[in-house]
PDB file of C-alpha atoms in Angstrom:
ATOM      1  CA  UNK A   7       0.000   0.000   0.000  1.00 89.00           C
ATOM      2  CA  UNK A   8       1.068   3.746  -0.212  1.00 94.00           C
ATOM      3  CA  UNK A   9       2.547   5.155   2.747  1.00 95.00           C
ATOM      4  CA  UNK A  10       1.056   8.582   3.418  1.00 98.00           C
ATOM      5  CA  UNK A  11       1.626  11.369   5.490  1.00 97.00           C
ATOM      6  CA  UNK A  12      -0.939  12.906   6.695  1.00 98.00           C
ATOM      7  CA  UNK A  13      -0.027  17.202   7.858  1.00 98.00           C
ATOM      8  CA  UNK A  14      -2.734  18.784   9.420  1.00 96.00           C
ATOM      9  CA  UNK A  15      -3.349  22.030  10.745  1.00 94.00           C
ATOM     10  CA  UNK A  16      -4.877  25.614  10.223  1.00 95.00           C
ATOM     11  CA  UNK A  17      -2.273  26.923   7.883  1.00 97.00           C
ATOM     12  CA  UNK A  18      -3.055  30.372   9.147  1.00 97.00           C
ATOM     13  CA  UNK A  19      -1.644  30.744   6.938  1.00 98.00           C
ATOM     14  CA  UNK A  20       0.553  28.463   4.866  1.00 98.00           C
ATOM     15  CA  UNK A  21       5.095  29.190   5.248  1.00 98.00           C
ATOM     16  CA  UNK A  22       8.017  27.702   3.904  1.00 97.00           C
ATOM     17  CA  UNK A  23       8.369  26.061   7.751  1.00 95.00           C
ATOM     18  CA  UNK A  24       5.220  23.944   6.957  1.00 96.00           C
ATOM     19  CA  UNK A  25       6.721  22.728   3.562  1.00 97.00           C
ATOM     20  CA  UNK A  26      10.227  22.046   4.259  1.00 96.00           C
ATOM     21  CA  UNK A  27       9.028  19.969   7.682  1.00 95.00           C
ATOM     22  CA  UNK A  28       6.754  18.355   4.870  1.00 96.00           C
ATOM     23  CA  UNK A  29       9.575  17.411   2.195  1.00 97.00           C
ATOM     24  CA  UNK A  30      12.316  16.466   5.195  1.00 95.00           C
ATOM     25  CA  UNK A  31       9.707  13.814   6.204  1.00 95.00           C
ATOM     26  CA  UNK A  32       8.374  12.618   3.050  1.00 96.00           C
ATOM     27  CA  UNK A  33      12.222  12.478   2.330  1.00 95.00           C
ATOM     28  CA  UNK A  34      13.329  10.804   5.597  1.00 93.00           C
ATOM     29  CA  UNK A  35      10.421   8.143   5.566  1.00 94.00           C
ATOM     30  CA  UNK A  36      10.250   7.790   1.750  1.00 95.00           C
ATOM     31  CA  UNK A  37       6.781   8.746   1.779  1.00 96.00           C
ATOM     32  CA  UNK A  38       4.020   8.180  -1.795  1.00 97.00           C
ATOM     33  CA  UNK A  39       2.177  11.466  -0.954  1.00 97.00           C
ATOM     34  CA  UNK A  40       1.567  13.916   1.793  1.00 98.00           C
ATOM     35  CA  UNK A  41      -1.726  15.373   1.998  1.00 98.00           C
ATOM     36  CA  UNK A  42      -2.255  19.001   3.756  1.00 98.00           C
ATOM     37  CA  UNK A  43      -5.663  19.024   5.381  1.00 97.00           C
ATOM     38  CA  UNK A  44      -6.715  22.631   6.621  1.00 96.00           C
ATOM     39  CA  UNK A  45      -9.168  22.675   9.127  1.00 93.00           C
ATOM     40  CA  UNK A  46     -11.965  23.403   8.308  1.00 90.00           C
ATOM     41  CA  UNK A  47     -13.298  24.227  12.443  1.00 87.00           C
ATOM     42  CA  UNK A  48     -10.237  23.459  14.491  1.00 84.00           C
ATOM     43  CA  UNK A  49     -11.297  22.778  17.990  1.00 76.00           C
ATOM     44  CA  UNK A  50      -8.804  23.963  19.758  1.00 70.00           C
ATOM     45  CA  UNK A  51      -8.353  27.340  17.897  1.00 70.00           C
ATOM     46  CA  UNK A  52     -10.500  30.335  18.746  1.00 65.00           C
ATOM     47  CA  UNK A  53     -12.541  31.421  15.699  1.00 64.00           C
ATOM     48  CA  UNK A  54     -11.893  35.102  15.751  1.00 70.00           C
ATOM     49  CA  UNK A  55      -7.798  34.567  15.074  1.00 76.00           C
ATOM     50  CA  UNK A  56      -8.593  32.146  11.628  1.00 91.00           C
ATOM     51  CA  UNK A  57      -9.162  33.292   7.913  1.00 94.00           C
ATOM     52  CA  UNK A  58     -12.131  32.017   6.487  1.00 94.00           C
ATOM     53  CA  UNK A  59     -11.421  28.439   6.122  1.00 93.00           C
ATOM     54  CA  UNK A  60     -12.206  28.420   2.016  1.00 95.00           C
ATOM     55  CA  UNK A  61      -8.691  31.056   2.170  1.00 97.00           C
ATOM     56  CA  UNK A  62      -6.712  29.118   3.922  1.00 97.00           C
ATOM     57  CA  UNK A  63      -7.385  25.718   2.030  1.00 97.00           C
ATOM     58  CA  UNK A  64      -6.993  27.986  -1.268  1.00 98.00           C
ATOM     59  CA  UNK A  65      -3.510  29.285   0.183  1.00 98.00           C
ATOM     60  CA  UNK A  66      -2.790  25.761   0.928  1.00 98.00           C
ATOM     61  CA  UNK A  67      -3.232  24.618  -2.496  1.00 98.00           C
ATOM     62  CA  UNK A  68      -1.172  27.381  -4.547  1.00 98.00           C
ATOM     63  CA  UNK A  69       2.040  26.644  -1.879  1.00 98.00           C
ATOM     64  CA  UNK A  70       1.795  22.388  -2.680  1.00 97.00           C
ATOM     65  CA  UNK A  71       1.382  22.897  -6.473  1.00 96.00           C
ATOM     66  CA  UNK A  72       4.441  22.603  -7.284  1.00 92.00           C
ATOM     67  CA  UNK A  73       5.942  19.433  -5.484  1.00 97.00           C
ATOM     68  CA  UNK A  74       5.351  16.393  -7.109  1.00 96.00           C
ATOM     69  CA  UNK A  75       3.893  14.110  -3.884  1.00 97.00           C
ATOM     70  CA  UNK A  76       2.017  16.717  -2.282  1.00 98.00           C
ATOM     71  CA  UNK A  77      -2.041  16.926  -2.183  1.00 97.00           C
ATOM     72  CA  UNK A  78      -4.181  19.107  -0.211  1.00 98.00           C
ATOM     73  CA  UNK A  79      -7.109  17.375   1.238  1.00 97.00           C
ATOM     74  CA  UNK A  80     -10.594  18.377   1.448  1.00 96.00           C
ATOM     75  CA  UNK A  81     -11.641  15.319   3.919  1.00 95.00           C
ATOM     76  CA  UNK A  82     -12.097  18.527   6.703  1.00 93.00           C
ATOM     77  CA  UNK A  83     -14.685  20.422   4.210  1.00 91.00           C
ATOM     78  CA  UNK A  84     -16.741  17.425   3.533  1.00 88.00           C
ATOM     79  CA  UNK A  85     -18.125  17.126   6.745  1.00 86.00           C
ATOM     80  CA  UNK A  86     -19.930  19.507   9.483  1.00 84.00           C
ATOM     81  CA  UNK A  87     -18.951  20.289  12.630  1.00 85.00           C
ATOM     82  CA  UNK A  88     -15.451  20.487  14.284  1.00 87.00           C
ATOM     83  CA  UNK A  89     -12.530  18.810  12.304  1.00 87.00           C
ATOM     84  CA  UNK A  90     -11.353  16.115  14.721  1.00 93.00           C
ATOM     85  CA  UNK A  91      -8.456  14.415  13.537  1.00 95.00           C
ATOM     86  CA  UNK A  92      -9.766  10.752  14.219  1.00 96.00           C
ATOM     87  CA  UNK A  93     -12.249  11.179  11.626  1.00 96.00           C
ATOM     88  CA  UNK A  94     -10.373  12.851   9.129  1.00 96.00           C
ATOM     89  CA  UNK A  95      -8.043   9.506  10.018  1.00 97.00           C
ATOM     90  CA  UNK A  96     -10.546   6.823   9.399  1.00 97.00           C
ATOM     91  CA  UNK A  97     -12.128   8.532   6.228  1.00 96.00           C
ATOM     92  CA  UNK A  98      -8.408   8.697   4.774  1.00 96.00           C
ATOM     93  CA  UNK A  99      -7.814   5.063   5.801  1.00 94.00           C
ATOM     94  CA  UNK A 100      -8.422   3.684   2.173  1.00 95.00           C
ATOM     95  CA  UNK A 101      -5.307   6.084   0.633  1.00 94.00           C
ATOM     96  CA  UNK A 102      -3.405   3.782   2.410  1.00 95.00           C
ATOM     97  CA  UNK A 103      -0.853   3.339   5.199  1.00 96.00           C
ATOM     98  CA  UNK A 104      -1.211   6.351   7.046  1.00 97.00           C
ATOM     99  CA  UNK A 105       1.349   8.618   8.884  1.00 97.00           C
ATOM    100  CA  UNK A 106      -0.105  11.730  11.106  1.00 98.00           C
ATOM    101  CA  UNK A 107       2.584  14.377  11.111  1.00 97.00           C
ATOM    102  CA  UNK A 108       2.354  16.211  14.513  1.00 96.00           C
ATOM    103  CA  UNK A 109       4.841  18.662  16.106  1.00 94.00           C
ATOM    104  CA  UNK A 110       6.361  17.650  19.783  1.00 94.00           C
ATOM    105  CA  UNK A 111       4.235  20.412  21.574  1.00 93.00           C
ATOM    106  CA  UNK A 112       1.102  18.785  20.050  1.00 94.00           C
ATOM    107  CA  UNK A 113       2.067  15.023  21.018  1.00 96.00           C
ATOM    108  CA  UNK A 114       2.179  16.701  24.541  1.00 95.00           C
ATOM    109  CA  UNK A 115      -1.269  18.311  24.489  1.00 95.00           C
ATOM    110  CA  UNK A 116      -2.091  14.366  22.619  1.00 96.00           C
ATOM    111  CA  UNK A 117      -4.430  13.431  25.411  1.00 96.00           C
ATOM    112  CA  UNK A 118      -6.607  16.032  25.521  1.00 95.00           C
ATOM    113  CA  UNK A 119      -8.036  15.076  21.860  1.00 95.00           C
ATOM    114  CA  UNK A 120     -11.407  13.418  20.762  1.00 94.00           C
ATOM    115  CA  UNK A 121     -10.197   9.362  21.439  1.00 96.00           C
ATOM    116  CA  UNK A 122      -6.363   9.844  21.017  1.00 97.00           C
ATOM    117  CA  UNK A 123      -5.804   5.989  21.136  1.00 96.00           C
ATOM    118  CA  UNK A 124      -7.458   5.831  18.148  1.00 97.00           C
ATOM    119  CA  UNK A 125      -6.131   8.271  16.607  1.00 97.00           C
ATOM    120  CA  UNK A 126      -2.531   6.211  16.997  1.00 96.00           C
ATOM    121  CA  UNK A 127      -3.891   3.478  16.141  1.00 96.00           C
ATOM    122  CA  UNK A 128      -5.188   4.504  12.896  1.00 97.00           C
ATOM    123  CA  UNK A 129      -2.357   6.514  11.739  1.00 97.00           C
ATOM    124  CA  UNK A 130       1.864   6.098  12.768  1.00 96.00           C
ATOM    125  CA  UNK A 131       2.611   9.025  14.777  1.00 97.00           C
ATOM    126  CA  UNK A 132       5.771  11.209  13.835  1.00 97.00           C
ATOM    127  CA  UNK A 133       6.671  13.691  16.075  1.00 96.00           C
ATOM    128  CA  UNK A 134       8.579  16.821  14.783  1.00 94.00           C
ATOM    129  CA  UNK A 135      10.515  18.769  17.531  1.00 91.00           C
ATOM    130  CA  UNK A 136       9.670  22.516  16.655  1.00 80.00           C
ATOM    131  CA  UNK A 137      12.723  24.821  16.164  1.00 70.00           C
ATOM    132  CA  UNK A 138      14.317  26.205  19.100  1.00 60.00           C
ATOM    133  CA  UNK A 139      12.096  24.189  21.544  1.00 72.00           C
ATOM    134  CA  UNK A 140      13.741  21.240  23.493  1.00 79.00           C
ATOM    135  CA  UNK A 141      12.030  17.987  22.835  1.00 89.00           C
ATOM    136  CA  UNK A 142      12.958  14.753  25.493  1.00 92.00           C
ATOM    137  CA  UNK A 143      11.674  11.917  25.104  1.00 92.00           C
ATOM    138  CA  UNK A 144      12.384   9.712  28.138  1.00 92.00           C
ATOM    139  CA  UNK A 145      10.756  13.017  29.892  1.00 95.00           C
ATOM    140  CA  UNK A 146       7.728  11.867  32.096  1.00 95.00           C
ATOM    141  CA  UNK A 147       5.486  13.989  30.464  1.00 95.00           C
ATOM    142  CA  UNK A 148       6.638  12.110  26.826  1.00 96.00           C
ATOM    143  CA  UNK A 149       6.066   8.669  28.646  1.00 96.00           C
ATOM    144  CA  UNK A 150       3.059   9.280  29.856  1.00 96.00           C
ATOM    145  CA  UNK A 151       1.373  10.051  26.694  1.00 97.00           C
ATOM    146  CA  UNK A 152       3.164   7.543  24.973  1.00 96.00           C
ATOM    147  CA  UNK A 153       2.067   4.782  28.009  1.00 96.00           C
ATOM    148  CA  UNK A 154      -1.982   6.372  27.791  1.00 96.00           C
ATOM    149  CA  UNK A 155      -1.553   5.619  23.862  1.00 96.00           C
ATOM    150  CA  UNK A 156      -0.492   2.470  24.166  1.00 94.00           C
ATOM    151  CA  UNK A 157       2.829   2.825  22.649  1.00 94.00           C
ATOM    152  CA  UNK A 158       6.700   1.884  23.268  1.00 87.00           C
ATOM    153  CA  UNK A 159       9.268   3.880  23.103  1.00 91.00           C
ATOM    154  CA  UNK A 160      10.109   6.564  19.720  1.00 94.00           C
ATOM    155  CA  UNK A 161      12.602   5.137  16.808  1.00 92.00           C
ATOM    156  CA  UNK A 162      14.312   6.955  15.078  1.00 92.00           C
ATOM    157  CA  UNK A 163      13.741   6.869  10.775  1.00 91.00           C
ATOM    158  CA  UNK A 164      16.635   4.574  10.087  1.00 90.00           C
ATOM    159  CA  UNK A 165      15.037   2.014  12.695  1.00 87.00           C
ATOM    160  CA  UNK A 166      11.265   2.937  11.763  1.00 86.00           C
ATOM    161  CA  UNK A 167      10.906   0.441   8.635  1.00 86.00           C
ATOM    162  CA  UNK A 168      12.047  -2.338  11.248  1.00 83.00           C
ATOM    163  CA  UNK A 169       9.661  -1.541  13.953  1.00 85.00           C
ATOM    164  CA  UNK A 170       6.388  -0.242  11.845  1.00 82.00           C
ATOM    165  CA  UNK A 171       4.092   0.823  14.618  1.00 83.00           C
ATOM    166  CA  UNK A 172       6.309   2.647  16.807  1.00 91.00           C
ATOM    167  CA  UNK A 173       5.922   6.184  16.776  1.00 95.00           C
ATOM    168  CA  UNK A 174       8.885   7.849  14.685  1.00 95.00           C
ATOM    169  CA  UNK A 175      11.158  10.768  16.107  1.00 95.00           C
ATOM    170  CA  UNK A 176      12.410  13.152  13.405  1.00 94.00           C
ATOM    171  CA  UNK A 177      14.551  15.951  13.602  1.00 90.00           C
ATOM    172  CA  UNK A 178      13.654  17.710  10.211  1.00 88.00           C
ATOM    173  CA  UNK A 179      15.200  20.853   9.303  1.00 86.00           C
ATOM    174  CA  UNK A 180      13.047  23.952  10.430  1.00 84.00           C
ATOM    175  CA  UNK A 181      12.654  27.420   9.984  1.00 89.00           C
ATOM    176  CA  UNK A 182      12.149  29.967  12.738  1.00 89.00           C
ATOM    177  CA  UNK A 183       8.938  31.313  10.910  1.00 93.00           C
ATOM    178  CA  UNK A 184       5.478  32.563  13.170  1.00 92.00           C
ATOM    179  CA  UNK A 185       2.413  32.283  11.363  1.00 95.00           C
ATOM    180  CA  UNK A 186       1.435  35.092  13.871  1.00 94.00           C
ATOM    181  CA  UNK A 187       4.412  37.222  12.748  1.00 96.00           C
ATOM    182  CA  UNK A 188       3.535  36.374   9.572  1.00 97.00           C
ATOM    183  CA  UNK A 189      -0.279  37.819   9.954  1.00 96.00           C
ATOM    184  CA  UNK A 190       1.329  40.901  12.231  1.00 95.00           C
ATOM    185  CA  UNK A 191       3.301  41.685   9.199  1.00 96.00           C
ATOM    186  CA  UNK A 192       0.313  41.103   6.594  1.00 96.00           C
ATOM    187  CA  UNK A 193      -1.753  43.091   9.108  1.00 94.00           C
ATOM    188  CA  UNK A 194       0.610  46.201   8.723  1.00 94.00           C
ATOM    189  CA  UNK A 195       1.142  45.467   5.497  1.00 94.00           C
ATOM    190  CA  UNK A 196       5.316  44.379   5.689  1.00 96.00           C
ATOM    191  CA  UNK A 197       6.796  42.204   3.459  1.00 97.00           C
ATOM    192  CA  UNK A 198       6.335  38.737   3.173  1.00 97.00           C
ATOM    193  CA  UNK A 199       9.000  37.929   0.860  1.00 97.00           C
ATOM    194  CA  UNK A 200      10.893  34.597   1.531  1.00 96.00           C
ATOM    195  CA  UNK A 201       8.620  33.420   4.417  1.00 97.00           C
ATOM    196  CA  UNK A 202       5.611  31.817   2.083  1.00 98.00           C
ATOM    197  CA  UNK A 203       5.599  31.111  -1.729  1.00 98.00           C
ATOM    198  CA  UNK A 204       5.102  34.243  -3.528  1.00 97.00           C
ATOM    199  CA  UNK A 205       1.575  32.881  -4.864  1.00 98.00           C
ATOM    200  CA  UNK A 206       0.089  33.238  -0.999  1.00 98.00           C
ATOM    201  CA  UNK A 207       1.878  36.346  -0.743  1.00 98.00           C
ATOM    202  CA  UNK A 208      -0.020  37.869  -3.216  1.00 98.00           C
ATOM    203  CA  UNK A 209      -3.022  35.871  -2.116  1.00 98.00           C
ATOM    204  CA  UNK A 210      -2.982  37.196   0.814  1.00 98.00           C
ATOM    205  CA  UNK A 211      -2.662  41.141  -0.577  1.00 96.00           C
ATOM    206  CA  UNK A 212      -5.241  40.546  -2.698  1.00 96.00           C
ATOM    207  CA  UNK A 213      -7.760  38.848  -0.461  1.00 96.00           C
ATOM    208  CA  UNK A 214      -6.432  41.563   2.108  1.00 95.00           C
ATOM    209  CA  UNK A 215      -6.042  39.039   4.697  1.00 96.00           C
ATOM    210  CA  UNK A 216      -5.611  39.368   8.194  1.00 94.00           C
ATOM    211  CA  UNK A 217      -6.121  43.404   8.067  1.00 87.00           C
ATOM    212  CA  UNK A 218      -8.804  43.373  10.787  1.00 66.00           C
ATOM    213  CA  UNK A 219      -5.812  42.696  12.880  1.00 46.00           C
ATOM    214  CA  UNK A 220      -4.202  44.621  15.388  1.00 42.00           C
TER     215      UNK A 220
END
């Protein structure tokens, strides 16, 4: 079967952090496809900070355009009601063997999410550290989630083809760029030049998103 990653988020909006994390893993694992799927009602995100979710799944889709395994997903549209990511997990299930991309602040905050044991067991969980943030994973706080999941320890990609349901480790390449900066600077209307593709640059001017900031 394929292996897919799966990247979800808000992508409020859409950097060149999001897509090099994407390509290191899709490298790293040897990945068929990743598929971006925007939220369409992220529960844990406050409304009033997101751009209307048809922008930010348009944004999504003019940054991935150009790499030949990437796919933006519209599993998150299709639906009503909040996007929970263990449905959006079991209606991807037939692309085939699925990996949920996750940063290592979000596999903390795991447990508090809508049946998080089946959310690993439904999808390989790689864990990202985010740039400039310390990640351990023999911390107590790591074990515990990994013990309420139901999973052993992290391997890292060389091991991860030998040991297919443990949850994979992955220090990608990163880029110290804030989607909040990045909506401060849009908001004051600042350059945005070598932070996001140029095509959500000017989709963003154009749409004049974010300006009821600040």
């Amino acid at each position: 079967m394929p292996r897919v990653g799966v990247f979800g988020g808000t992508f409020n909006p859409i950097h060149f952090g999001h897509l090099l994390i994407a390509d290191e893993i899709c490298e790293f694992l040897e990945l068929d496809r990743v598929l971006f799927v925007p939220a369409s009602v992220p529960p844990h995100k406050p409304a009033g900070e997101l751009a209307p979710a048809a922008d930010r799944f348009a944004m999504t889709e003019l940054a991935v355009r150009e790499h030949p395994r990437f796919e933006v997903s519209d599993v998150e549209f299709r639906r009503r009601g909040p996007s929970y990511t263990v449905d959006t997990l079991q209606a991807l299930g037939t692309r085939g063997d699925l990996c949920l991309v996750i940063g290592s602040e979000t596999f903390l905050d795991l447990l508090t999410w809508k049946d998080p044991r089946a959310v690993a067991a439904l999808a390989r969980l790689v864990v990202v550290p985010r740039s400039g943030k310390a990640f351990d994973p023999d911390a107590p706080a790591s074990q515990k989630v990994l013990r309420e999941l139901g999973l052993e320890g992290f391997v890292r990609p060389e091991a991860a083809p030998g040991c297919p349901e443990a949850p994979v480790l992955v220090e990608a390449a990163s880029l110290p760029i804030s989607a909040s900066d990045l909506r401060r600077r849009a908001c004051e209307g600042r350059s945005l030049a070598f932070r996001m593709p140029a095509s959500v640059a000017a989709y963003i001017r154009d749409h004049r998103l974010y300006r009821q900031e600040g």
